CSV table of N, CA and C in Angstrom, one decimal:
chain,number,residue,atom,x,y,z
T,22,VAL,N,71.6,293.0,115.4
T,22,VAL,CA,71.2,293.3,114.1
T,22,VAL,C,70.3,294.5,114.0
T,23,SER,N,69.5,294.7,115.0
T,23,SER,CA,68.5,295.8,115.0
T,23,SER,C,69.1,297.1,115.5
T,24,THR,N,70.3,297.1,116.1
T,24,THR,CA,70.8,298.4,116.7
T,24,THR,C,70.8,299.6,115.8
T,25,PRO,N,71.4,299.5,114.6
T,25,PRO,CA,71.4,300.6,113.7
T,25,PRO,C,70.0,301.2,113.4
T,26,LEU,N,69.1,300.2,113.2
T,26,LEU,CA,67.7,300.6,112.9
T,26,LEU,C,67.1,301.4,114.1
T,27,LYS,N,67.2,300.9,115.3
T,27,LYS,CA,66.7,301.5,116.4
T,27,LYS,C,67.3,302.9,116.7
T,28,LYS,N,68.6,303.0,116.5
T,28,LYS,CA,69.3,304.3,116.6
T,28,LYS,C,68.7,305.3,115.6
T,29,ALA,N,68.5,304.8,114.4
T,29,ALA,CA,68.0,305.7,113.3
T,29,ALA,C,66.6,306.2,113.7
T,30,ALA,N,65.7,305.2,114.2
T,30,ALA,CA,64.4,305.6,114.5
T,30,ALA,C,64.4,306.6,115.7
T,31,HIS,N,65.3,306.5,116.6
T,31,HIS,CA,65.3,307.4,117.8
T,31,HIS,C,65.8,308.8,117.3
T,32,ALA,N,66.8,308.8,116.3
T,32,ALA,CA,67.3,310.0,115.8
T,32,ALA,C,66.2,310.7,115.0
T,33,LEU,N,65.4,309.9,114.2
T,33,LEU,CA,64.4,310.5,113.4
T,33,LEU,C,63.3,311.2,114.2
T,34,PHE,N,63.0,310.5,115.3
T,34,PHE,CA,61.9,311.1,116.2
T,34,PHE,C,62.5,312.0,117.3
T,35,HIS,N,63.8,312.2,117.3
T,35,HIS,CA,64.5,313.0,118.2
T,35,HIS,C,64.3,312.6,119.7
T,36,VAL,N,64.5,311.3,119.8
T,36,VAL,CA,64.3,310.6,121.1
T,36,VAL,C,65.7,310.4,121.8
T,37,TYR,N,65.9,311.0,123.0
T,37,TYR,CA,67.2,310.9,123.6
T,37,TYR,C,67.4,309.6,124.3
T,38,ARG,N,66.3,308.9,124.8
T,38,ARG,CA,66.5,307.7,125.4
T,38,ARG,C,66.9,306.6,124.4
T,39,THR,N,67.7,305.6,124.9
T,39,THR,CA,68.1,304.5,124.0
T,39,THR,C,66.9,303.5,123.8
T,40,ALA,N,67.0,302.7,122.9
T,40,ALA,CA,66.0,301.6,122.7
T,40,ALA,C,65.9,300.8,123.9
T,41,GLU,N,67.1,300.5,124.5
T,41,GLU,CA,67.1,299.7,125.8
T,41,GLU,C,66.3,300.4,126.9
T,42,GLN,N,66.5,301.7,127.0
T,42,GLN,CA,65.8,302.4,128.0
T,42,GLN,C,64.3,302.5,127.8
T,43,VAL,N,63.9,302.6,126.5
T,43,VAL,CA,62.5,302.5,126.2
T,43,VAL,C,61.9,301.2,126.6
T,44,GLU,N,62.7,300.1,126.4
T,44,GLU,CA,62.2,298.8,126.8
T,44,GLU,C,62.2,298.6,128.3
T,45,ILE,N,63.2,299.1,129.0
T,45,ILE,CA,63.2,299.1,130.4
T,45,ILE,C,62.1,299.8,131.0
T,46,ASP,N,61.7,301.0,130.4
T,46,ASP,CA,60.6,301.8,130.9
T,46,ASP,C,59.3,301.2,130.6
T,47,GLY,N,59.3,300.0,129.9
T,47,GLY,CA,58.0,299.3,129.6
T,47,GLY,C,57.2,300.0,128.4
T,48,GLU,N,57.9,300.7,127.6
T,48,GLU,CA,57.1,301.5,126.5
T,48,GLU,C,57.3,300.9,125.1
T,49,LYS,N,58.1,299.9,125.0
T,49,LYS,CA,58.4,299.3,123.6
T,49,LYS,C,57.1,298.9,122.9
T,50,ASP,N,56.1,298.4,123.6
T,50,ASP,CA,54.9,297.9,123.0
T,50,ASP,C,53.7,298.8,123.3
T,51,SER,N,53.9,300.0,123.7
T,51,SER,CA,52.8,300.9,124.0
T,51,SER,C,53.1,302.3,123.3
T,52,ALA,N,52.0,302.9,123.0
T,52,ALA,CA,52.1,304.2,122.4
T,52,ALA,C,52.7,305.1,123.4
T,53,CYS,N,53.7,305.9,123.0
T,53,CYS,CA,54.4,306.8,123.9
T,53,CYS,C,54.6,308.2,123.3
T,54,ASP,N,54.7,309.2,124.2
T,54,ASP,CA,54.9,310.6,123.8
T,54,ASP,C,56.1,310.8,123.0
T,55,ASP,N,57.2,310.1,123.3
T,55,ASP,CA,58.5,310.3,122.6
T,55,ASP,C,58.3,310.0,121.1
T,56,PHE,N,57.4,309.1,120.8
T,56,PHE,CA,57.2,308.7,119.4
T,56,PHE,C,55.9,309.3,118.9
T,57,PHE,N,55.5,310.4,119.4
T,57,PHE,CA,54.3,311.1,119.0
T,57,PHE,C,53.0,310.2,119.0
T,58,GLY,N,53.0,309.4,120.0
T,58,GLY,CA,51.8,308.5,120.2
T,58,GLY,C,51.9,307.2,119.5
T,59,TYR,N,53.0,307.0,118.7
T,59,TYR,CA,53.1,305.7,118.0
T,59,TYR,C,53.8,304.7,119.0
T,60,VAL,N,53.7,303.4,118.6
T,60,VAL,CA,54.3,302.4,119.4
T,60,VAL,C,55.7,302.2,118.9
T,61,PRO,N,56.8,302.3,119.7
T,61,PRO,CA,58.1,302.1,119.2
T,61,PRO,C,58.4,300.9,118.4
T,62,ARG,N,57.9,299.7,118.9
T,62,ARG,CA,58.1,298.5,118.1
T,62,ARG,C,57.6,298.6,116.7
T,63,GLN,N,56.4,299.2,116.5
T,63,GLN,CA,55.9,299.4,115.2
T,63,GLN,C,56.7,300.4,114.4
T,64,VAL,N,57.2,301.4,115.0
T,64,VAL,CA,58.1,302.4,114.3
T,64,VAL,C,59.3,301.6,113.8
T,65,TYR,N,59.9,300.8,114.6
T,65,TYR,CA,61.1,300.0,114.2
T,65,TYR,C,60.7,299.1,113.0
T,66,ILE,N,59.6,298.4,113.1
T,66,ILE,CA,59.2,297.5,112.0
T,66,ILE,C,58.9,298.3,110.7
T,67,ASP,N,58.1,299.4,110.9
T,67,ASP,CA,57.8,300.2,109.7
T,67,ASP,C,59.1,300.7,109.0
T,68,LEU,N,60.0,301.2,109.8
T,68,LEU,CA,61.2,301.8,109.2
T,68,LEU,C,62.0,300.7,108.5
T,69,SER,N,62.0,299.5,109.1
T,69,SER,CA,62.7,298.4,108.5
T,69,SER,C,62.0,297.9,107.2
T,70,GLU,N,60.8,297.5,107.3
T,70,GLU,CA,60.0,296.9,106.3
T,70,GLU,C,59.6,297.8,105.1
T,71,GLN,N,59.1,299.0,105.5
T,71,GLN,CA,58.5,299.9,104.5
T,71,GLN,C,59.6,300.8,103.9
T,72,PHE,N,60.7,301.0,104.5
T,72,PHE,CA,61.7,301.9,104.0
T,72,PHE,C,63.0,301.2,103.6
T,73,VAL,N,63.7,300.7,104.6
T,73,VAL,CA,65.1,300.2,104.4
T,73,VAL,C,65.1,299.0,103.5
T,74,LYS,N,64.3,297.9,103.8
T,74,LYS,CA,64.3,296.7,103.0
T,74,LYS,C,63.7,296.9,101.6
T,75,LYS,N,62.7,297.8,101.5
T,75,LYS,CA,62.2,298.0,100.2
T,75,LYS,C,63.2,298.8,99.3
T,76,LEU,N,63.9,299.7,99.8
T,76,LEU,CA,64.8,300.5,99.0
T,76,LEU,C,66.2,299.8,98.8
T,77,TYR,N,66.7,299.1,99.8
T,77,TYR,CA,68.0,298.6,99.8
T,77,TYR,C,68.1,297.1,99.8
T,78,GLY,N,67.0,296.4,99.9
T,78,GLY,CA,67.0,295.0,99.9
T,78,GLY,C,66.9,294.3,101.3
T,79,PRO,N,66.4,293.1,101.3
T,79,PRO,CA,66.2,292.4,102.6
T,79,PRO,C,67.5,292.0,103.3
T,80,GLU,N,68.6,292.0,102.6
T,80,GLU,CA,69.9,291.7,103.2
T,80,GLU,C,70.6,292.9,103.8
T,81,PHE,N,70.1,294.1,103.7
T,81,PHE,CA,70.8,295.3,104.0
T,81,PHE,C,71.3,295.3,105.4
T,82,PHE,N,70.6,294.9,106.4
T,82,PHE,CA,71.1,294.8,107.8
T,82,PHE,C,72.1,293.8,108.0
T,83,GLY,N,72.1,292.7,107.2
T,83,GLY,CA,73.2,291.7,107.2
T,83,GLY,C,74.5,292.3,106.7
T,84,ARG,N,74.4,293.2,105.7
T,84,ARG,CA,75.6,293.9,105.2
T,84,ARG,C,76.2,294.7,106.3
T,85,ILE,N,75.4,295.5,107.1
T,85,ILE,CA,75.9,296.3,108.2
T,85,ILE,C,76.5,295.4,109.2
T,86,LEU,N,75.8,294.3,109.6
T,86,LEU,CA,76.3,293.4,110.6
T,86,LEU,C,77.7,292.8,110.1
T,87,GLY,N,77.7,292.4,108.9
T,87,GLY,CA,79.0,291.8,108.3
T,87,GLY,C,80.1,292.8,108.4
T,88,ARG,N,79.8,294.1,108.1
T,88,ARG,CA,80.8,295.1,108.2
T,88,ARG,C,81.3,295.3,109.6
T,89,ARG,N,80.4,295.3,110.6
T,89,ARG,CA,80.7,295.4,112.0
T,89,ARG,C,81.6,294.2,112.4
T,90,LEU,N,81.2,293.0,112.0
T,90,LEU,CA,81.9,291.8,112.4
T,90,LEU,C,83.3,291.7,111.8
T,91,THR,N,83.6,292.4,110.8
T,91,THR,CA,84.9,292.3,110.2
T,91,THR,C,85.9,293.4,110.7
T,92,GLU,N,85.3,294.3,111.6
T,92,GLU,CA,86.2,295.2,112.3
T,92,GLU,C,87.1,294.5,113.3
T,93,PRO,N,88.3,295.0,113.5
T,93,PRO,CA,89.2,294.4,114.5
T,93,PRO,C,88.6,294.3,115.9
T,94,SER,N,88.8,293.2,116.5
T,94,SER,CA,88.2,293.0,117.9
T,94,SER,C,89.1,292.1,118.6
T,95,LEU,N,89.2,292.2,119.9
T,95,LEU,CA,89.9,291.3,120.8
T,95,LEU,C,89.0,290.1,121.2
T,96,ALA,N,87.8,290.2,120.9
T,96,ALA,CA,86.8,289.1,121.3
T,96,ALA,C,87.1,287.8,120.4
T,97,ARG,N,87.1,286.7,121.1
T,97,ARG,CA,87.2,285.4,120.3
T,97,ARG,C,85.9,285.1,119.7
T,98,LEU,N,84.8,285.4,120.3
T,98,LEU,CA,83.5,285.1,119.8
T,98,LEU,C,82.6,286.4,119.9
T,99,THR,N,81.7,286.5,119.0
T,99,THR,CA,80.7,287.5,119.0
T,99,THR,C,79.3,286.8,119.0
T,100,ILE,N,78.5,287.2,119.9
T,100,ILE,CA,77.1,286.6,119.9
T,100,ILE,C,76.1,287.6,119.4
T,101,ILE,N,75.3,287.1,118.4
T,101,ILE,CA,74.3,287.9,117.9
T,101,ILE,C,73.0,287.3,118.4
T,102,SER,N,72.3,287.9,119.2
T,102,SER,CA,71.0,287.3,119.8
T,102,SER,C,69.8,287.8,119.0
T,103,ASP,N,68.8,287.0,119.0
T,103,ASP,CA,67.5,287.5,118.5
T,103,ASP,C,67.5,287.8,117.0
T,104,ALA,N,68.3,287.1,116.2
T,104,ALA,CA,68.3,287.2,114.7
T,104,ALA,C,67.3,286.2,114.2
T,105,GLY,N,66.5,286.6,113.2
T,105,GLY,CA,65.5,285.7,112.7
T,105,GLY,C,65.1,286.0,111.2
T,106,PHE,N,66.0,286.7,110.5
T,106,PHE,CA,65.7,286.9,109.1
T,106,PHE,C,66.9,286.3,108.3
T,107,SER,N,66.5,285.3,107.5
T,107,SER,CA,67.6,284.5,106.8
T,107,SER,C,68.4,285.4,105.9
T,108,ALA,N,67.8,286.3,105.2
T,108,ALA,CA,68.5,287.2,104.2
T,108,ALA,C,69.6,288.0,104.9
T,109,GLU,N,69.3,288.5,106.1
T,109,GLU,CA,70.3,289.2,106.9
T,109,GLU,C,71.4,288.4,107.4
T,110,VAL,N,71.1,287.3,108.0
T,110,VAL,CA,72.1,286.4,108.6
T,110,VAL,C,72.9,285.7,107.5
T,111,SER,N,72.3,285.3,106.4
T,111,SER,CA,73.0,284.7,105.3
T,111,SER,C,74.0,285.7,104.7
T,112,GLU,N,73.7,287.0,104.6
T,112,GLU,CA,74.6,288.0,104.1
T,112,GLU,C,75.8,288.2,105.0
T,113,ALA,N,75.5,288.3,106.3
T,113,ALA,CA,76.6,288.5,107.3
T,113,ALA,C,77.5,287.3,107.3
T,114,CYS,N,77.0,286.1,107.2
T,114,CYS,CA,77.8,284.9,107.2
T,114,CYS,C,78.6,284.8,105.9
T,115,LYS,N,78.1,285.3,104.8
T,115,LYS,CA,78.8,285.3,103.5
T,115,LYS,C,80.0,286.2,103.7
T,116,ILE,N,79.8,287.4,104.3
T,116,ILE,CA,80.9,288.4,104.5
T,116,ILE,C,82.0,287.9,105.4
T,117,VAL,N,81.7,287.3,106.5
T,117,VAL,CA,82.7,286.8,107.5
T,117,VAL,C,83.2,285.4,107.2
T,118,GLY,N,82.4,284.6,106.4
T,118,GLY,CA,82.7,283.3,106.1
T,118,GLY,C,81.9,282.3,106.9
T,119,PRO,N,81.1,281.4,106.2
T,119,PRO,CA,80.2,280.5,106.8
T,119,PRO,C,80.9,279.6,107.9
T,120,SER,N,82.1,279.3,107.7
T,120,SER,CA,82.8,278.4,108.7
T,120,SER,C,83.1,279.2,110.0
T,121,LYS,N,82.9,280.5,110.0
T,121,LYS,CA,83.1,281.3,111.3
T,121,LYS,C,81.8,281.5,112.0
T,122,CYS,N,80.7,281.0,111.4
T,122,CYS,CA,79.4,281.2,112.0
T,122,CYS,C,78.8,279.9,112.6
T,123,PHE,N,78.0,280.1,113.6
T,123,PHE,CA,77.3,279.0,114.2
T,123,PHE,C,75.9,279.5,114.7
T,124,ILE,N,74.9,278.8,114.3
T,124,ILE,CA,73.5,279.2,114.6
T,124,ILE,C,73.0,278.2,115.7
T,125,ILE,N,72.5,278.8,116.8
T,125,ILE,CA,71.8,278.1,117.8
T,125,ILE,C,70.4,278.5,117.8
T,126,ARG,N,69.5,277.5,117.4
T,126,ARG,CA,68.1,277.7,117.4
T,126,ARG,C,67.5,277.3,118.8
T,127,LEU,N,67.0,278.2,119.5
T,127,LEU,CA,66.4,278.0,120.8
T,127,LEU,C,64.9,277.7,120.7
T,128,HIS,N,64.5,276.7,121.4
T,128,HIS,CA,63.1,276.3,121.5
T,128,HIS,C,62.6,276.2,122.9
T,129,ARG,N,61.4,276.6,123.2
T,129,ARG,CA,60.8,276.5,124.5
T,129,ARG,C,59.3,276.3,124.4
T,130,GLU,N,58.8,275.4,125.2
T,130,GLU,CA,57.4,275.1,125.1
T,130,GLU,C,56.6,276.4,125.4
T,131,GLY,N,55.6,276.5,124.5
T,131,GLY,CA,54.7,277.7,124.7
T,131,GLY,C,55.2,278.9,123.9
T,132,THR,N,56.3,278.8,123.2
T,132,THR,CA,56.8,279.9,122.4
T,132,THR,C,56.9,279.5,120.9
T,133,SER,N,56.7,280.4,120.0
T,133,SER,CA,56.8,280.2,118.6
T,133,SER,C,57.0,281.5,117.9
T,134,PHE,N,57.2,281.4,116.6
T,134,PHE,CA,57.3,282.6,115.7
T,134,PHE,C,55.9,282.9,115.1
T,135,ASP,N,54.8,282.3,115.5
T,135,ASP,CA,53.5,282.5,115.0
T,135,ASP,C,53.2,284.0,115.1
T,136,GLY,N,52.8,284.6,114.0
T,136,GLY,CA,52.4,286.0,114.0
T,136,GLY,C,53.6,287.0,114.0
T,137,ASP,N,54.8,286.4,113.7
T,137,ASP,CA,56.1,287.2,113.7
T,137,ASP,C,56.7,287.1,112.3
T,138,SER,N,57.3,288.1,111.8
T,138,SER,CA,57.9,288.0,110.5
T,138,SER,C,59.3,287.3,110.6
T,139,ARG,N,59.8,287.0,111.8
T,139,ARG,CA,61.0,286.2,111.9
T,139,ARG,C,60.7,284.8,111.9
T,140,ASP,N,61.8,284.0,111.8
T,140,ASP,CA,61.6,282.5,111.8
T,140,ASP,C,63.0,281.9,112.2
T,141,TYR,N,62.9,280.6,112.4
T,141,TYR,CA,64.2,279.9,112.8
T,141,TYR,C,65.1,279.9,111.5
T,142,LEU,N,66.4,280.0,111.8
T,142,LEU,CA,67.3,280.1,110.7
T,142,LEU,C,67.9,278.8,110.3
T,143,ASP,N,68.1,278.6,109.0
T,143,ASP,CA,68.8,277.5,108.5
T,143,ASP,C,69.5,278.0,107.3
T,144,ILE,N,70.8,278.3,107.4
T,144,ILE,CA,71.6,278.9,106.4
T,144,ILE,C,72.6,277.9,105.8
T,145,GLU,N,72.5,277.7,104.5
T,145,GLU,CA,73.4,276.7,103.8
T,145,GLU,C,74.8,277.0,104.1
T,146,GLY,N,75.5,275.9,104.5
T,146,GLY,CA,77.0,276.0,104.8
T,146,GLY,C,77.3,276.4,106.2
T,147,VAL,N,76.3,276.8,107.0
T,147,VAL,CA,76.6,277.3,108.4
T,147,VAL,C,76.2,276.2,109.4
T,148,ASP,N,77.1,275.8,110.3
T,148,ASP,CA,76.8,274.8,111.3
T,148,ASP,C,75.7,275.4,112.2
T,149,SER,N,74.8,274.4,112.7
T,149,SER,CA,73.7,274.9,113.6
T,149,SER,C,73.4,273.7,114.5
T,150,VAL,N,72.6,274.1,115.5
T,150,VAL,CA,72.1,273.2,116.5
T,150,VAL,C,70.8,273.7,117.1
T,151,ASP,N,69.9,272.7,117.4
T,151,ASP,CA,68.7,273.1,118.1
T,151,ASP,C,68.8,272.7,119.6
T,152,ILE,N,68.4,273.6,120.4
T,152,ILE,CA,68.4,273.4,121.9
T,152,ILE,C,67.0,273.7,122.4
T,153,THR,N,66.5,272.8,123.1
T,153,THR,CA,65.2,273.0,123.8
T,153,THR,C,65.4,273.4,125.2
T,154,ASN,N,64.9,274.6,125.5
T,154,ASN,CA,65.0,275.2,126.9
T,154,ASN,C,63.9,274.6,127.7
T,155,LYS,N,64.2,273.5,128.4
T,155,LYS,CA,63.2,272.9,129.3
T,155,LYS,C,63.7,272.7,130.7
T,156,PHE,N,64.8,273.4,131.0
T,156,PHE,CA,65.4,273.2,132.3
T,156,PHE,C,65.5,274.6,133.0
T,157,GLU,N,66.1,274.6,134.2
T,157,GLU,CA,66.4,275.9,134.9
T,157,GLU,C,67.5,276.6,134.1
T,158,LEU,N,67.6,277.9,134.4
T,158,LEU,CA,68.6,278.7,133.6
T,158,LEU,C,70.0,278.1,133.7
T,159,ASP,N,70.4,277.6,134.9
T,159,ASP,CA,71.8,277.1,135.0
T,159,ASP,C,72.0,275.9,134.0
T,160,LEU,N,71.1,275.0,133.9
T,160,LEU,CA,71.2,273.9,133.0
T,160,LEU,C,71.1,274.3,131.6
T,161,PHE,N,70.3,275.2,131.3
T,161,PHE,CA,70.1,275.8,129.9
T,161,PHE,C,71.5,276.4,129.5
T,162,ASP,N,72.1,277.1,130.4
T,162,ASP,CA,73.4,277.7,130.2
T,162,ASP,C,74.4,276.7,129.8
T,163,VAL,N,74.4,275.6,130.5
T,163,VAL,CA,75.3,274.4,130.3
T,163,VAL,C,75.1,273.9,128.9
T,164,GLN,N,73.8,273.7,128.5
T,164,GLN,CA,73.5,273.2,127.2
T,164,GLN,C,74.1,274.1,126.1
T,165,VAL,N,73.9,275.4,126.2
T,165,VAL,CA,74.4,276.3,125.2
T,165,VAL,C,75.9,276.3,125.2
T,166,ASN,N,76.6,276.4,126.3
T,166,ASN,CA,78.0,276.3,126.4
T,166,ASN,C,78.6,275.0,125.8
T,167,GLU,N,78.0,273.9,126.1
T,167,GLU,CA,78.4,272.7,125.5
T,167,GLU,C,78.3,272.6,124.0
T,168,ALA,N,77.2,273.2,123.5
T,168,ALA,CA,77.0,273.2,122.0
T,168,ALA,C,78.1,274.1,121.4
T,169,VAL,N,78.5,275.2,122.0
T,169,VAL,CA,79.5,276.1,121.5
T,169,VAL,C,80.9,275.4,121.5
T,170,LYS,N,81.2,274.7,122.7
T,170,LYS,CA,82.4,274.0,122.8
T,170,LYS,C,82.6,272.9,121.8
T,171,ARG,N,81.5,272.2,121.5
T,171,ARG,CA,81.6,271.1,120.4
T,171,ARG,C,81.9,271.8,119.1
T,172,TRP,N,81.2,272.9,118.8
T,172,TRP,CA,81.4,273.6,117.5
T,172,TRP,C,82.9,274.1,117.4
T,173,LEU,N,83.4,274.6,118.5
T,173,LEU,CA,84.8,275.1,118.5
T,173,LEU,C,85.8,274.0,118.6
T,174,GLN,N,85.3,272.8,119.0
T,174,GLN,CA,86.2,271.6,119.2
T,174,GLN,C,87.2,271.8,120.3
T,175,VAL,N,86.7,272.3,121.4
T,175,VAL,CA,87.5,272.5,122.6
T,175,VAL,C,87.0,271.6,123.7
């Protein structure tokens, strides 16, 4: 969901590195020269909250996601990770159809959305499941796969 925003921020600041590279380089949460001393994460948040959502509405990025999801694809499933804004996800689900969407809310001890503008999603008409990550990665992977298989009825 955040890819178009991050690309726009990088273009605005004339940054050649991708958002992924900035994160790999450990600079996403630190002031860096590419962003004229600003913190990239804060630039992304400001651009989203102070500009895009104020001018075009809180569902704007959901419209972009919905457009992307309706493009032809050979993929049977598309996974959108790290979504946490109901207005965005609700809009995308409305565009592609709620029956084609499935929300997996992940929980892990010691983590929360405290101090974050995102939250767990609960979209009317969209199937969802809560999974608590309390096992090793292999077992967690099984939990997620089994939840998806149940939803797909395979």
